[in-house]
Short mmCIF file of C-alpha atoms and ligand atoms in Angstrom, two decimals:
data_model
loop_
_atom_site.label_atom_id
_atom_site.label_comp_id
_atom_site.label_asym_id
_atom_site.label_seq_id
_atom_site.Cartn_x
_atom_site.Cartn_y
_atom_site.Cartn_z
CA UNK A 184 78.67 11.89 68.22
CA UNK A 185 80.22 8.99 70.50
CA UNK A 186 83.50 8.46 69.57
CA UNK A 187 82.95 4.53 69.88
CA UNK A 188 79.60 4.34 67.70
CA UNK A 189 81.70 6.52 65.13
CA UNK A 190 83.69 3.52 64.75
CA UNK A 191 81.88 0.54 65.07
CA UNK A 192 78.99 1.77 63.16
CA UNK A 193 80.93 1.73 59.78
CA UNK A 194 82.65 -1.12 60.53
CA UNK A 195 79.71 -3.07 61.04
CA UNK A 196 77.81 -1.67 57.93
CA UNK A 197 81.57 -3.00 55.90
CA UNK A 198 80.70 -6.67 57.56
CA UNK A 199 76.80 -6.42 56.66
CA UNK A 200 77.64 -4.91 53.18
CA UNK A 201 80.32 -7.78 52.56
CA UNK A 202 77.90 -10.21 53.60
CA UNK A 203 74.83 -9.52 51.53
CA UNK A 204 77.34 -9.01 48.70
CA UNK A 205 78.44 -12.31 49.12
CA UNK A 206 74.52 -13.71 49.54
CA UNK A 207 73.32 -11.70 45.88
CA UNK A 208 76.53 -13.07 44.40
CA UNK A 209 75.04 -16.53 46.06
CA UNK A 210 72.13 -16.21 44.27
CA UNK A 211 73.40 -15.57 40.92
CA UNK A 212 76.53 -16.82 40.48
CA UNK A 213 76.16 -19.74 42.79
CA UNK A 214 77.93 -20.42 46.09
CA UNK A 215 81.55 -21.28 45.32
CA UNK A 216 82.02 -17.79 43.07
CA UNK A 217 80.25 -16.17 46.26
CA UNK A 218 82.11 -17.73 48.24
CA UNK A 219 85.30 -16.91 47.05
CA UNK A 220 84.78 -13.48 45.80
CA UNK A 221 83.72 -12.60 49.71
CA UNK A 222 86.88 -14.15 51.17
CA UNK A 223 89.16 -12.34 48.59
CA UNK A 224 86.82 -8.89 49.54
CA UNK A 225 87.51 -10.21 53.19
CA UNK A 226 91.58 -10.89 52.41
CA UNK A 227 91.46 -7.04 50.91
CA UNK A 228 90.51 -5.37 53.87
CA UNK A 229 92.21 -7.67 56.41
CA UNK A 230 95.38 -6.58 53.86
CA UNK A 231 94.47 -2.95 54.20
CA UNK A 232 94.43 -2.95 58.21
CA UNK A 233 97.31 -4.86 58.18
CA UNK A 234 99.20 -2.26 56.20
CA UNK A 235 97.89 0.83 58.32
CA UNK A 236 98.85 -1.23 61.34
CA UNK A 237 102.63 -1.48 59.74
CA UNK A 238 102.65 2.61 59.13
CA UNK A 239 101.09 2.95 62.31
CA UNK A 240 104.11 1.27 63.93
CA UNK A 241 106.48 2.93 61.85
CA UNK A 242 105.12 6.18 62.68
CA UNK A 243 105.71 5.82 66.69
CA UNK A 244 109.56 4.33 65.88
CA UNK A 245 109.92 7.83 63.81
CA UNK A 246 107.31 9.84 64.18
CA UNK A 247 109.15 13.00 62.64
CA UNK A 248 110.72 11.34 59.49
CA UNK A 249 107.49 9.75 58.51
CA UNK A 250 104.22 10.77 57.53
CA UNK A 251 100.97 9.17 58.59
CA UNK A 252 98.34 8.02 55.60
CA UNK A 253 95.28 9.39 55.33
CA UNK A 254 93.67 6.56 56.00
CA UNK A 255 90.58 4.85 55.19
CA UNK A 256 87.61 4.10 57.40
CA UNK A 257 87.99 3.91 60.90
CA UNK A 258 91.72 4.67 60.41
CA UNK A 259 91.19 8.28 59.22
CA UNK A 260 89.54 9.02 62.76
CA UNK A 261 92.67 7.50 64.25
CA UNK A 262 95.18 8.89 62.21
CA UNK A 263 94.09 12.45 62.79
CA UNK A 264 93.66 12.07 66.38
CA UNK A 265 96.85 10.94 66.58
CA UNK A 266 98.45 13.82 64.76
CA UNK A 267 96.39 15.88 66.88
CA UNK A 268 98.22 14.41 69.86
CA UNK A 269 101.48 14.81 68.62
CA UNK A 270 101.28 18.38 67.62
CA UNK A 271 99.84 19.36 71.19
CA UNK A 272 102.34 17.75 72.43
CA UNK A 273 104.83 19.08 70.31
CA UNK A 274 103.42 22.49 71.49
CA UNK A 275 103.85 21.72 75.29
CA UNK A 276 107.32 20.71 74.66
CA UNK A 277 108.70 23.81 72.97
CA UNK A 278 106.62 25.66 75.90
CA UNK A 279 108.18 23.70 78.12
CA UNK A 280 111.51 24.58 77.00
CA UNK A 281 111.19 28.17 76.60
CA UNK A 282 110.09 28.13 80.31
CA UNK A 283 112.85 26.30 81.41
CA UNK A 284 115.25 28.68 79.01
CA UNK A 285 113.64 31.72 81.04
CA UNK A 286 114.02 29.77 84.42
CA UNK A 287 117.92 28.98 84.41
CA UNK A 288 118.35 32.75 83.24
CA UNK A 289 116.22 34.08 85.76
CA UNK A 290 118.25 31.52 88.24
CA UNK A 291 121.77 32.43 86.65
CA UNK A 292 121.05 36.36 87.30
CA UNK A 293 120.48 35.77 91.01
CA UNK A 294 122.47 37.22 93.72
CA UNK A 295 122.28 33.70 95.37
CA UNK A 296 123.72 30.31 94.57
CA UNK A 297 120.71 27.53 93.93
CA UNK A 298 121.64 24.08 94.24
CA UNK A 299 119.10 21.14 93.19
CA UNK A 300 119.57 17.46 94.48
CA UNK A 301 118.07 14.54 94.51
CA UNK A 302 116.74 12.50 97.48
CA UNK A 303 120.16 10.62 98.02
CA UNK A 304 122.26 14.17 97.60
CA UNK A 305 123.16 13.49 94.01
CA UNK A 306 123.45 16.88 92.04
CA UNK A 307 120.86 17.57 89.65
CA UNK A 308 121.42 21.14 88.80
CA UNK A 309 122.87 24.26 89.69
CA UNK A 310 123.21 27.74 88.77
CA UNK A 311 126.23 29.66 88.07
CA UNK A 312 126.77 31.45 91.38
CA UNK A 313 126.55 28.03 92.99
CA UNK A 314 129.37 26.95 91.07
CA UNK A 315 131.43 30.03 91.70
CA UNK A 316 130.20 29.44 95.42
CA UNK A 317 130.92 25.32 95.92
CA UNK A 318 133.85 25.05 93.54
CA UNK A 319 131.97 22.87 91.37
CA UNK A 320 130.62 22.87 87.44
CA UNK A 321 127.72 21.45 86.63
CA UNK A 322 128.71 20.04 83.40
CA UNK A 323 131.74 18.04 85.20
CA UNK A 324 129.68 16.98 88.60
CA UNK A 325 126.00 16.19 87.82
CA UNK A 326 125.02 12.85 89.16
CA UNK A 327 128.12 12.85 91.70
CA UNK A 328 127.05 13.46 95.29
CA UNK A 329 127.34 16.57 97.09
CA UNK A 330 128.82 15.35 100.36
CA UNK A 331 132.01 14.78 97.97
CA UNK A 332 131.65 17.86 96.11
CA UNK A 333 131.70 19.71 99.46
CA UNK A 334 134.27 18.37 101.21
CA UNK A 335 133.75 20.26 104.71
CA UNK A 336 133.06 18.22 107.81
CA UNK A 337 130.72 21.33 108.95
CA UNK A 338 128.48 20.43 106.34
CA UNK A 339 128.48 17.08 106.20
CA UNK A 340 127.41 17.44 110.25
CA UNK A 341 124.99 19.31 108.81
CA UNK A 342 123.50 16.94 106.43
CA UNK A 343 123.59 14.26 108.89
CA UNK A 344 122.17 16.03 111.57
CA UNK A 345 119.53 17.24 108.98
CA UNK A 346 118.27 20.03 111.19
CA UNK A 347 117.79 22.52 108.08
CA UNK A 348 115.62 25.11 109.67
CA UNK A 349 118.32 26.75 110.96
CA UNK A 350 121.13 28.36 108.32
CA UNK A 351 124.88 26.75 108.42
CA UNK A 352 127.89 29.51 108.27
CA UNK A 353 130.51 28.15 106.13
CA UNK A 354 134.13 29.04 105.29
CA UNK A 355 135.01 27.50 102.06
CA UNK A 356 138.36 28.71 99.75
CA UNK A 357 138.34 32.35 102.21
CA UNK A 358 134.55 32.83 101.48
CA UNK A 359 131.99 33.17 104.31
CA UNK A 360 129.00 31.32 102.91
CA UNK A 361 125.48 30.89 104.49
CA UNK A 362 124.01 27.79 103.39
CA UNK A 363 120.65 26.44 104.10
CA UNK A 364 118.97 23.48 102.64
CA UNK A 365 115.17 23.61 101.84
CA UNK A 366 113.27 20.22 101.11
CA UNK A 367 110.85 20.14 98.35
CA UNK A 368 108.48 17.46 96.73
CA UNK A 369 109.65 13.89 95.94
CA UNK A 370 112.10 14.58 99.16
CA UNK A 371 114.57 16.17 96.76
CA UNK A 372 116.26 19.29 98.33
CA UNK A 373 116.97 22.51 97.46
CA UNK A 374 120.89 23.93 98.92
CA UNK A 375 121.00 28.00 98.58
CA UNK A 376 124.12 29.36 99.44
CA UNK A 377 124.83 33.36 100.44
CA UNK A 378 128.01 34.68 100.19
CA UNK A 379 128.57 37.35 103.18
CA UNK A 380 132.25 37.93 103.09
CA UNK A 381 131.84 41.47 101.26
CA UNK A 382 128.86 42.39 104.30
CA UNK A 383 130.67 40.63 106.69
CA UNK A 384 134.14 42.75 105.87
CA UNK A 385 131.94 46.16 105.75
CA UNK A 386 130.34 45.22 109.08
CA UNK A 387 134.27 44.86 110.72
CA UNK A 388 135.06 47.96 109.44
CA UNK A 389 131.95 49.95 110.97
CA UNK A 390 132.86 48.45 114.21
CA UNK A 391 136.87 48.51 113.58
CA UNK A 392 135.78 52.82 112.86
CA UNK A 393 133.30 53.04 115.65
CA UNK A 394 135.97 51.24 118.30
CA UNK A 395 139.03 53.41 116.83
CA UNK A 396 137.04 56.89 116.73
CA UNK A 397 135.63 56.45 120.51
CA UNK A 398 139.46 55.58 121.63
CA UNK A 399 140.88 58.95 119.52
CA UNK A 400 138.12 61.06 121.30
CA UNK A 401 138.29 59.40 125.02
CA UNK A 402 142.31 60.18 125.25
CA UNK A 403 141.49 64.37 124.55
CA UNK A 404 138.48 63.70 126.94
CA UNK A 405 140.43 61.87 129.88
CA UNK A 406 143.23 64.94 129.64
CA UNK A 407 141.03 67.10 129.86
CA UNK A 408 139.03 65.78 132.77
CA UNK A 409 141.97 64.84 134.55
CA UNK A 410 142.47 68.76 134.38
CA UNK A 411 139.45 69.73 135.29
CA UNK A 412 139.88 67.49 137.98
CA UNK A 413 142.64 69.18 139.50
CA UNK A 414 141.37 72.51 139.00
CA UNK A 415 138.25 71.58 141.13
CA UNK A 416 140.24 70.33 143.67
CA UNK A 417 142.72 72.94 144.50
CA UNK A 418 141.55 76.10 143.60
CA UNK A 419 144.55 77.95 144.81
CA UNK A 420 146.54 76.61 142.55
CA UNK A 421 149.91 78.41 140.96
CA UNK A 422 148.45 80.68 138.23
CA UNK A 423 151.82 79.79 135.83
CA UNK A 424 150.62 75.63 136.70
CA UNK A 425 147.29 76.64 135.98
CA UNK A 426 148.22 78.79 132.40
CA UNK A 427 149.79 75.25 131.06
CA UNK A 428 147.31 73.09 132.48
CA UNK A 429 144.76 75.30 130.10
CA UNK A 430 147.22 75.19 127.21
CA UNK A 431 147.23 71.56 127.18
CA UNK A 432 143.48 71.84 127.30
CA UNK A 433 143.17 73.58 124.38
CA UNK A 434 144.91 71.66 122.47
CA UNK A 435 143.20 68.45 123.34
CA UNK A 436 139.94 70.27 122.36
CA UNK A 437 141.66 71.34 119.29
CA UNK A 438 142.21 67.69 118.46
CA UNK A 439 138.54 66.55 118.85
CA UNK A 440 137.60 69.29 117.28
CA UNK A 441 140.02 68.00 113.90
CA UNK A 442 139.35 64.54 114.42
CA UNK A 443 135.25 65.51 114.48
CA UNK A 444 136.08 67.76 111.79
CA UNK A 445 137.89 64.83 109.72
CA UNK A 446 135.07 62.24 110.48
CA UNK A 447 132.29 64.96 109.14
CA UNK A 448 134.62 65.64 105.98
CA UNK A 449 134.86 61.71 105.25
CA UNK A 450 130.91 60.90 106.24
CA UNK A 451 130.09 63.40 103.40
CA UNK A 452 132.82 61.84 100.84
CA UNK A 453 131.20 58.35 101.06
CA UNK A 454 127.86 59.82 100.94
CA UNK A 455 125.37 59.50 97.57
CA UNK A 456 123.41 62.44 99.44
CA UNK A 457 126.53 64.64 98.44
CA UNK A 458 127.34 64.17 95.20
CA UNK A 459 130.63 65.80 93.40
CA UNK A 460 129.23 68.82 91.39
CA UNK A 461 132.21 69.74 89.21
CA UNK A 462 132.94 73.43 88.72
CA UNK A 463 136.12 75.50 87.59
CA UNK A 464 139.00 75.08 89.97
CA UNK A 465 141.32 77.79 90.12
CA UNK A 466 144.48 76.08 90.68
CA UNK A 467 147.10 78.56 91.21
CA UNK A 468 144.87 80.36 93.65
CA UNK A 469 144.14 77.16 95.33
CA UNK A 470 147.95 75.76 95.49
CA UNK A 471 148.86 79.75 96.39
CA UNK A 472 146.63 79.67 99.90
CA UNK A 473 148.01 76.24 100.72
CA UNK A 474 151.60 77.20 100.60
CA UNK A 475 150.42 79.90 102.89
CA UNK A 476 149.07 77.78 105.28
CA UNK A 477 151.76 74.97 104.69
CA UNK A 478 154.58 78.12 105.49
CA UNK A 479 152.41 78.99 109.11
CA UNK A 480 152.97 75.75 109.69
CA UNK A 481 156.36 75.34 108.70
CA UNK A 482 156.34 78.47 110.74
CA UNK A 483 159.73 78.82 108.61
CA UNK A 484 161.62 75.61 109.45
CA UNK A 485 161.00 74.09 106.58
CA UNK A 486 162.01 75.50 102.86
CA UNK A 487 159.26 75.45 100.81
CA UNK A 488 158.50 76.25 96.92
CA UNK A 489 155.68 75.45 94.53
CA UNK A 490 155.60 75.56 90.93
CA UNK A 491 152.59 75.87 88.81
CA UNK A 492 152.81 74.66 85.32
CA UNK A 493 149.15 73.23 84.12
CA UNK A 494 145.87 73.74 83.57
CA UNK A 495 142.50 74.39 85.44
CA UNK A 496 140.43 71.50 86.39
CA UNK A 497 137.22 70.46 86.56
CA UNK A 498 136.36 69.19 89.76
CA UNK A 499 134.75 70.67 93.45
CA UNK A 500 137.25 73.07 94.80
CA UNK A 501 136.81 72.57 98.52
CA UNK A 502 137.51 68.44 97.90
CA UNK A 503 140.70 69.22 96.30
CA UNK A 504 141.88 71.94 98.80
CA UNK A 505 141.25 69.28 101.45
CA UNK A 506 142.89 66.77 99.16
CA UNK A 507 145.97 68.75 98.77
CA UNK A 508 146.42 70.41 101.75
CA UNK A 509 146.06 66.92 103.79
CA UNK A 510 149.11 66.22 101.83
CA UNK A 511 150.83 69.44 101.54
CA UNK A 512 150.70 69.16 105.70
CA UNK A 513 151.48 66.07 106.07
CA UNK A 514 155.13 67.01 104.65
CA UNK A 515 155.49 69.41 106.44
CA UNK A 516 154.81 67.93 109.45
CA UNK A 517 156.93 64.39 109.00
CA UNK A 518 159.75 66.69 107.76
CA UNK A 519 162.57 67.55 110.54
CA UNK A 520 163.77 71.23 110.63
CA UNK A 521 165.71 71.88 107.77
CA UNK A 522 163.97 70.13 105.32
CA UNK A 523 163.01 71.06 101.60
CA UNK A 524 159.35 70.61 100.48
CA UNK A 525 158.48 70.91 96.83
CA UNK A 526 155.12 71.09 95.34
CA UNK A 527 154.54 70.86 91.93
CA UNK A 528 151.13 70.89 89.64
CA UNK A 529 151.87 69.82 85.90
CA UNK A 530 151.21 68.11 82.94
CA UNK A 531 152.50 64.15 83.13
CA UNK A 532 151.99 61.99 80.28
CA UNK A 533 148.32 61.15 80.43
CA UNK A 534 147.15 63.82 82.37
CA UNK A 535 147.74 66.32 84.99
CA UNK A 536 149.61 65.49 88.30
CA UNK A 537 150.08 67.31 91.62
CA UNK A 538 153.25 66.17 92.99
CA UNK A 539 154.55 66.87 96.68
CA UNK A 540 157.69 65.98 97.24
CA UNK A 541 159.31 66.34 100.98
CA UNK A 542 163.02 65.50 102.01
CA UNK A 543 161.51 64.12 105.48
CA UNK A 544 161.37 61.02 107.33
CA UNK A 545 159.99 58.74 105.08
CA UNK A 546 157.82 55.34 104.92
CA UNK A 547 159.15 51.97 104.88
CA UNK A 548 157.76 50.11 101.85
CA UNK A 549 155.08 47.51 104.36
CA UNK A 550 153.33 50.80 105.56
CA UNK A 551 152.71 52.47 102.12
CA UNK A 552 149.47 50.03 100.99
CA UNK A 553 148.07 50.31 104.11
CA UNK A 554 148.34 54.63 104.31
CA UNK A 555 144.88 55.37 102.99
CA UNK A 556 143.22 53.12 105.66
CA UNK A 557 141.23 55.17 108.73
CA UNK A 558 143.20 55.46 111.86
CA UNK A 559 146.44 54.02 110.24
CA UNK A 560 149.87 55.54 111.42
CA UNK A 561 152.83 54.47 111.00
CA UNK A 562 154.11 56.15 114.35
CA UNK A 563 151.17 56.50 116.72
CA UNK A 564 153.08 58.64 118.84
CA UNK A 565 154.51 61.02 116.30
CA UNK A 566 151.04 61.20 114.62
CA UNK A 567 149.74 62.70 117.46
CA UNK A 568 152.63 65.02 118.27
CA UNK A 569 151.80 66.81 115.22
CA UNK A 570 147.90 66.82 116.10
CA UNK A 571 147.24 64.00 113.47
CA UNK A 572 143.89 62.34 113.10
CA UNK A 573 144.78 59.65 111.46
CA UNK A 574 142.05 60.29 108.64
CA UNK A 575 143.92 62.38 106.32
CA UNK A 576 145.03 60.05 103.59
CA UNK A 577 141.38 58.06 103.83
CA UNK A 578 140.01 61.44 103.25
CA UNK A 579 142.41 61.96 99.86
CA UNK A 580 142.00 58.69 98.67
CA UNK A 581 137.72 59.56 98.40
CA UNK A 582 138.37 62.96 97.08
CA UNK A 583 140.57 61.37 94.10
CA UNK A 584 138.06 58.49 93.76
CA UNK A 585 135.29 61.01 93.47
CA UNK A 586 137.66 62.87 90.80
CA UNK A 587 138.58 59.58 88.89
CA UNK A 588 142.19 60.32 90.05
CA UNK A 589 144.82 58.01 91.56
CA UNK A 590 147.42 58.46 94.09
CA UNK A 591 151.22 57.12 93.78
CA UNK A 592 153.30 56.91 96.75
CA UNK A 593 157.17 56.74 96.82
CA UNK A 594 159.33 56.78 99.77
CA UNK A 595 162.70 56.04 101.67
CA UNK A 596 162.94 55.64 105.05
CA UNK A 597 165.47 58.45 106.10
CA UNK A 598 165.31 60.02 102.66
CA UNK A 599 161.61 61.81 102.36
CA UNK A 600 158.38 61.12 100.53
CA UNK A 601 156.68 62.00 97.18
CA UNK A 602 152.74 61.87 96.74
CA UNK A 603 151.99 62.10 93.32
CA UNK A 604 148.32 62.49 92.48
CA UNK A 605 147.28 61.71 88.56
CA UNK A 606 144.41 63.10 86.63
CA UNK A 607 142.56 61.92 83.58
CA UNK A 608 142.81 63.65 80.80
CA UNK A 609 138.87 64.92 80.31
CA UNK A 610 139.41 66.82 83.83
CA UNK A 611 141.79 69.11 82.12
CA UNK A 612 139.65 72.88 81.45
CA UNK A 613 141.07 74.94 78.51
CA UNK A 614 142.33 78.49 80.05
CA UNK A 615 139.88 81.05 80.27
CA UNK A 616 140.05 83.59 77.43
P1 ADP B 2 147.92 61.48 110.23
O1 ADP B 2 146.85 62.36 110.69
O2 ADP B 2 148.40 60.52 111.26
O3 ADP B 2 149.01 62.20 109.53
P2 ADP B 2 147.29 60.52 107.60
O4 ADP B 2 146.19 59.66 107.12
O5 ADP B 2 147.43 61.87 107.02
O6 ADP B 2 147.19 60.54 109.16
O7 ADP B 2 148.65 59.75 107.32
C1 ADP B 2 148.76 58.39 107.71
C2 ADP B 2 150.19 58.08 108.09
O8 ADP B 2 151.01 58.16 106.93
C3 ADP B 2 150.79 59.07 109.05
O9 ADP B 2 150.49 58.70 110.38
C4 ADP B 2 152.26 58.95 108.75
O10 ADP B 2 152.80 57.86 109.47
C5 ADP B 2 152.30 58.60 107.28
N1 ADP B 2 152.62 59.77 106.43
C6 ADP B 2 151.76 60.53 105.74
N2 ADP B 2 152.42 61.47 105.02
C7 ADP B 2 153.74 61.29 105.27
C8 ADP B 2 154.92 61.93 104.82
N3 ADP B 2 154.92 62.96 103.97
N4 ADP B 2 156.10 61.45 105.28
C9 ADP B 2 156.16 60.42 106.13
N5 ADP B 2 155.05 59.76 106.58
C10 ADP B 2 153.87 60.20 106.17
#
């Protein structure tokens, strides 16, 4: 039925009923006892709306600590549409909440930093990465304005020139940030912020390893062209001239060959396509063909011994023969005639080691962070005398990564060298029965 007729009907039937009350009660007990028996029955109910109008009131200044009546008449209709009210909107409100729970978590696990401000830049929210981002906390800088939360002149050229389609690149505290503002209803605005340093960094090292790979191949390449040069253009040329003009060819050949060799060896390292699949490695057979190879080398100017004195290891056998014999070479070849070379493989205190040890001629201490980096030499020239690549330490440092190993270096200038590589523990195989 009509909400409206619901209440007026009964009201008016009260007024009616009162009235003809009052006119019987005329009629037989005369008017003044009529009279005044309606008023008091009129004085009653204005008494009774009067008091549901007070816990009505009372209700909406604390509408959880107190309870509505029941209600009488019209008021019972009221009452219960009222608590109707309240619970749905009790209900919306804990929705409500539980969205906006779920929305800052979903915002606080993003990659991104989300900024929201008002229409005059004052900071309404943001998320976690934002803060780590901007410098700023949200608890400590809500309400203050951006502008002097960001303190760079880039982007307050940015905000004044307002020309937000396109994204600002920003260096703030040695972070490359791209920022972009997005507008969004009641002209408040929306400030994402990217950090690139970390894809920016990888980027300069592709190009940093495409640039220093194409100059290590184009000096073999221009030798051996300039050769080939020569040998085109005088074909009677003195067949002793000729011998050492093929020699040298060779041997630039050789050193693309390595330095292709050594790229190949590192691509597969990085790679996810290759990954480590651990078997039993042999380790005094492996250490026992290195030493041969490190002796043809040394081709017997160097004296060199290697003790064996732990156990097998778990791990990919052709990594750590690269691994060690990068390092095994390299002392012999930065070691002057004469030298002693020592390689040992034994048990350190939390784990097993492999420990080279040469008596050459040694790294001063600003090179030795830097050693493990592609292309880095100490002496470019002496590097290449010995038919370095250049990529021999980057290609032990993935092999131990891959093993969960570390490498320590030591060195004097003048004095020598000693790599020591460390093992955990749980690579260690018990010996074969
Ligand atoms: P390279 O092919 O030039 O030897 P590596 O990556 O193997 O490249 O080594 C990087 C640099 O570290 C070398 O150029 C050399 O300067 C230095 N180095 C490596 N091992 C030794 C060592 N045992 N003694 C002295 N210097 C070394």
């Amino acid at each position: 039925m009509n909400p409206q007729l619901l209440f007026w009907v009964p009201a008016t039937l009260r007024l009616v009923f009162v009235f003809v009350g009052t006119a019987i009660a005329w009629y037989f007990l005369g008017p003044v006892i009529s009279l005044g028996l309606g008023l008091l029955v009129m004085c009653g109910m204005t008494v009774l709306q009067l008091h549901y109008l007070y816990r009505l009131g009372d209700w909406l200044d604390h509408p959880s600590s107190v309870k509505l009546p029941d209600g009488w008449g019209a008021w019972t209709d009221v009452f219960s549409r009222l608590y109707r009210l309240r619970r749905d909107d009790e209900k919306n409100k804990a929705e409500l909440t539980e969205w906006l729970a779920r929305f800052r978590q979903a915002m606080s696990l993003l990659p991104d930093g989300v900024v929201i401000m008002d229409d005059v830049l004052f900071l309404e929210w943001c998320n976690p990465e934002a803060e780590r981002h901007l410098g700023m906390t949200l608890a400590r800088d809500k309400g203050m304005r951006v502008t002097n939360l960001i303190r760079s002149p880039a982007f307050i050229d940015y905000i004044i020139l307002g020309r937000y389609e396109q994204p600002l690149t920003l260096m703030l505290k040695e972070r490359k940030l791209i920022v972009q503002i997005i507008p969004f209803e009641n002209r408040r605005q929306i400030l994402v912020t990217h950090d690139a340093t970390e894809s920016d960094r990888i980027d300069m090292m592709r190009r940093d390893f495409i640039a220093n790979a194409s100059h290590e191949l184009r000096t073999p390449l221009t030798v051996i062209n300039g050769f080939l040069e020569i040998a085109s253009s005088q074909p009677n040329l003195d067949p002793a001239v000729r011998m050492s003009h093929l020699k040298l060819m060779t041997e630039q050949g050789q050193r693309m060959q390595n330095l292709v060799e050594d790229m190949l060896t590192l691509t597969r390292l990085e790679s996810i396509d290759y990954p480590l699949r651990p078997e039993r490695v042999n380790i005094p057979v492996l250490l026992e063909q290195i030493l041969q190879e490190a002796r043809a080398m040394s081709a017997g100017r160097h004296q060199i011994s290697l003790q064996v004195d732990g156990p097998d290891l778990k791990g990919g056998t052709e990594e750590l023969r690269s691994g060690f014999a990068n390092l095994v070479l390299n002392a012999v070849r930065y070691t002057p005639a004469g030298g002693r070379i020592d390689i040992r493989w034994e048990m350190g205190a939390s784990g097993p080691q492999f420990v080279v040890q040469d008596t050459g001629i040694g790294i001063s201490a600003e090179h030795i962070s830097r050693l493990t980096e592609r292309f880095y030499r100490v002496d470019k020239g002496r590097s290449r005398e010995t038919q370095g690549t250049g990529l021999g330490l980057a290609i032990v440092k993935h092999v131990l990564l891959r093993h969960g190993a570390t490498l320590g270096i030591a060195s004097q200038p003048g004095q020598g060298s000693v790599f020591s590589v460390h093992f955990p523990m749980h690579a260690v195989l018990a010996p074969l029965q």
